[in-house]
Amino acid sequence: MEDSRIIDLFWQRDQAAIAETSAKYDRFCFSIAYNILKSKEDSEECVNDTYMKAWNAIPPTRPGKLQSFLGKITRNLALDRYDYNNAAKRNGEVDTILSELAECISAPENVESTYEEKYIASLISHWLRQQDETKRNVFIRRYWYSDSISDVAKRFGMSEGRTRSMLFRLREKLKHYLRQEGVTI
């Protein structure tokens, strides 16, 4: 079913919206959650929570891209669950991913405003659009979808060393770009 039709079902408060969303995006949402949580049960719960949040958000929100909308919800829920599960113990792939990006984007615990967050997000999006397609996709697979280095390397037919090196150079370029735009790191 087309995304616009699924969104219409949400607006009509038709329960079929959840079934259609699940049929189309279950694997997509599960993979995002699983890459972060590494737990089937927690990932399934995040996916179910994603559909509930979507149900509560549509309306009034009318997402332009349903897949991106669901992916963002799933990712945020999975990161929240990850923080909850790992409050006492700090380790794992997600900590590695977050620490890699922390050197580019260092924000205080209490972000002063959503405007600043949106501004930095728009800068990162602009910067990503300036990268060639492979670099952009490698960056997104690692830092948005939380794919492991080995998964990213396999997906793009590169060695793990080349992938690590590319990601390091991309982070350095991003850090330099953000500094030029006045973002304090």
Coordinates of C-alpha atoms in Angstrom, one line a residue:
M1 CA 0.0 0.0 0.0
E2 CA 1.2 3.5 -0.8
D3 CA 2.4 5.6 2.1
S4 CA -0.1 8.4 1.4
R5 CA -2.9 5.8 1.7
I6 CA -1.5 4.5 5.0
I7 CA -1.3 8.1 6.3
D8 CA -4.9 8.7 5.2
L9 CA -5.9 5.6 7.3
F10 CA -4.2 7.1 10.3
W11 CA -6.1 10.4 9.8
Q12 CA -9.3 8.4 9.5
R13 CA -8.4 6.7 12.8
D14 CA -8.7 3.4 11.0
Q15 CA -7.1 0.5 12.9
A16 CA -6.0 -0.9 9.5
A17 CA -3.3 1.8 9.5
I18 CA -1.3 -0.1 12.1
A19 CA -1.6 -3.4 10.2
E20 CA -0.6 -1.8 6.9
T21 CA 2.3 0.0 8.5
S22 CA 3.5 -3.2 10.1
A23 CA 3.2 -5.1 6.9
K24 CA 5.3 -2.5 5.0
Y25 CA 7.8 -1.3 7.6
D26 CA 8.2 -4.0 10.3
R27 CA 11.5 -5.3 9.1
F28 CA 12.8 -1.8 8.5
C29 CA 11.9 -0.6 12.0
F30 CA 13.1 -3.9 13.6
S31 CA 16.5 -3.6 12.0
I32 CA 17.0 -0.1 13.3
A33 CA 16.1 -1.1 16.8
Y34 CA 18.1 -4.4 16.7
N35 CA 21.2 -2.6 15.5
I36 CA 21.1 -0.5 18.7
L37 CA 19.7 -3.0 21.2
K38 CA 21.0 -6.4 20.1
S39 CA 18.0 -7.9 21.7
K40 CA 15.1 -9.4 19.8
E41 CA 12.6 -8.9 22.6
D42 CA 13.5 -5.3 23.2
S43 CA 13.6 -4.5 19.5
E44 CA 10.1 -6.0 19.0
E45 CA 8.8 -3.9 21.9
C46 CA 10.4 -0.8 20.3
V47 CA 8.7 -1.5 17.0
N48 CA 5.3 -2.0 18.7
D49 CA 5.9 1.3 20.6
T50 CA 6.8 3.0 17.3
Y51 CA 3.3 2.1 15.9
M52 CA 1.7 3.4 19.1
K53 CA 3.6 6.7 18.9
A54 CA 2.8 7.0 15.2
W55 CA -0.9 6.4 16.0
N56 CA -0.8 9.2 18.6
A57 CA 1.2 11.6 16.4
I58 CA -0.9 11.2 13.2
P59 CA -3.0 13.4 13.3
P60 CA -2.1 16.2 13.9
T61 CA 1.3 15.5 12.1
R62 CA 1.2 14.6 8.5
P63 CA 4.6 13.1 7.7
G64 CA 6.1 13.9 4.4
K65 CA 8.0 10.6 4.3
L66 CA 6.4 7.8 6.4
Q67 CA 9.5 5.6 6.4
S68 CA 11.7 8.4 7.7
F69 CA 9.1 9.4 10.3
L70 CA 8.9 5.8 11.6
G71 CA 12.7 5.3 11.5
K72 CA 13.2 8.4 13.6
I73 CA 10.6 7.2 16.2
T74 CA 12.1 3.7 16.3
R75 CA 15.7 5.0 16.6
N76 CA 14.7 7.4 19.5
L77 CA 12.8 4.7 21.3
A78 CA 15.7 2.2 20.9
L79 CA 18.2 4.8 22.2
D80 CA 16.0 5.5 25.2
R81 CA 15.7 1.7 25.9
Y82 CA 19.5 1.3 25.4
D83 CA 20.1 4.1 28.0
Y84 CA 17.7 2.4 30.4
N85 CA 19.2 -1.0 29.9
N86 CA 22.7 0.2 30.3
A87 CA 22.4 2.9 33.0
A88 CA 24.9 1.1 35.2
K89 CA 27.1 -0.5 32.6
R90 CA 28.6 1.5 29.7
N91 CA 29.9 -0.5 26.8
G92 CA 28.9 -1.9 23.4
E93 CA 28.5 -0.8 19.8
V94 CA 26.1 2.0 20.5
D95 CA 28.5 3.6 23.0
T96 CA 31.2 3.3 20.3
I97 CA 29.0 5.0 17.7
L98 CA 28.0 7.8 20.0
S99 CA 31.5 8.4 21.2
E100 CA 32.7 8.6 17.6
L101 CA 30.2 11.4 16.9
A102 CA 30.7 13.1 20.3
E103 CA 34.0 14.5 19.0
C104 CA 32.1 16.2 16.2
I105 CA 29.0 17.3 18.1
S106 CA 29.4 18.0 21.7
A107 CA 26.2 19.2 23.3
P108 CA 25.6 20.0 26.9
E109 CA 23.2 17.7 28.8
N110 CA 20.5 20.4 28.8
V111 CA 20.2 21.6 25.3
E112 CA 19.4 25.3 25.4
S113 CA 16.8 25.2 22.7
T114 CA 15.2 23.1 20.0
Y115 CA 16.2 25.8 17.6
E116 CA 19.9 25.0 18.2
E117 CA 19.2 21.3 17.7
K118 CA 17.4 22.0 14.4
Y119 CA 20.1 24.3 13.3
I120 CA 22.8 21.8 13.9
A121 CA 20.7 19.1 12.2
S122 CA 20.2 21.3 9.2
L123 CA 24.0 21.9 9.0
I124 CA 24.7 18.2 9.1
S125 CA 22.1 17.5 6.4
H126 CA 23.6 20.2 4.3
W127 CA 27.1 18.8 4.8
L128 CA 25.9 15.3 4.0
R129 CA 24.4 16.5 0.7
Q130 CA 27.8 17.8 -0.2
Q131 CA 29.5 14.4 0.1
D132 CA 29.5 11.9 -2.7
E133 CA 26.8 9.2 -2.6
T134 CA 29.0 6.4 -1.2
K135 CA 30.5 8.5 1.6
R136 CA 27.1 9.9 2.5
N137 CA 25.5 6.4 2.6
V138 CA 28.4 4.9 4.6
F139 CA 28.0 7.8 7.2
I140 CA 24.2 7.3 7.4
R141 CA 24.4 3.5 7.7
R142 CA 26.9 3.9 10.6
Y143 CA 25.5 6.8 12.5
W144 CA 21.8 6.8 11.7
Y145 CA 21.0 3.0 11.3
S146 CA 23.8 2.1 13.8
D147 CA 25.2 -0.6 11.5
S148 CA 28.4 -2.3 12.6
I149 CA 31.6 -1.5 10.8
S150 CA 31.7 -5.0 9.3
D151 CA 28.1 -4.6 8.1
V152 CA 28.8 -1.3 6.5
A153 CA 32.0 -2.7 4.9
K154 CA 30.1 -5.6 3.4
R155 CA 27.2 -3.5 2.2
F156 CA 29.6 -1.2 0.2
G157 CA 32.2 -3.8 -0.8
M158 CA 35.0 -2.3 1.2
S159 CA 37.4 -3.7 3.8
E160 CA 36.8 -2.8 7.5
G161 CA 40.0 -0.8 7.6
R162 CA 38.9 1.3 4.6
T163 CA 35.5 1.8 6.2
R164 CA 37.0 2.9 9.5
S165 CA 39.4 5.2 7.7
M166 CA 36.6 6.7 5.6
L167 CA 34.4 7.3 8.7
F168 CA 37.3 8.9 10.6
R169 CA 38.0 11.3 7.7
L170 CA 34.3 12.1 7.4
R171 CA 34.0 12.9 11.1
E172 CA 37.0 15.2 10.8
K173 CA 35.5 17.0 7.8
L174 CA 32.2 17.3 9.7
K175 CA 34.0 18.7 12.7
H176 CA 35.8 21.2 10.5
Y177 CA 32.6 22.2 8.7
L178 CA 30.7 22.7 12.0
R179 CA 33.5 24.9 13.4
Q180 CA 33.4 27.0 10.2
E181 CA 29.6 27.5 10.7
G182 CA 30.2 28.7 14.3
V183 CA 29.2 25.5 16.1
T184 CA 31.2 25.2 19.3
I185 CA 32.6 21.7 19.7

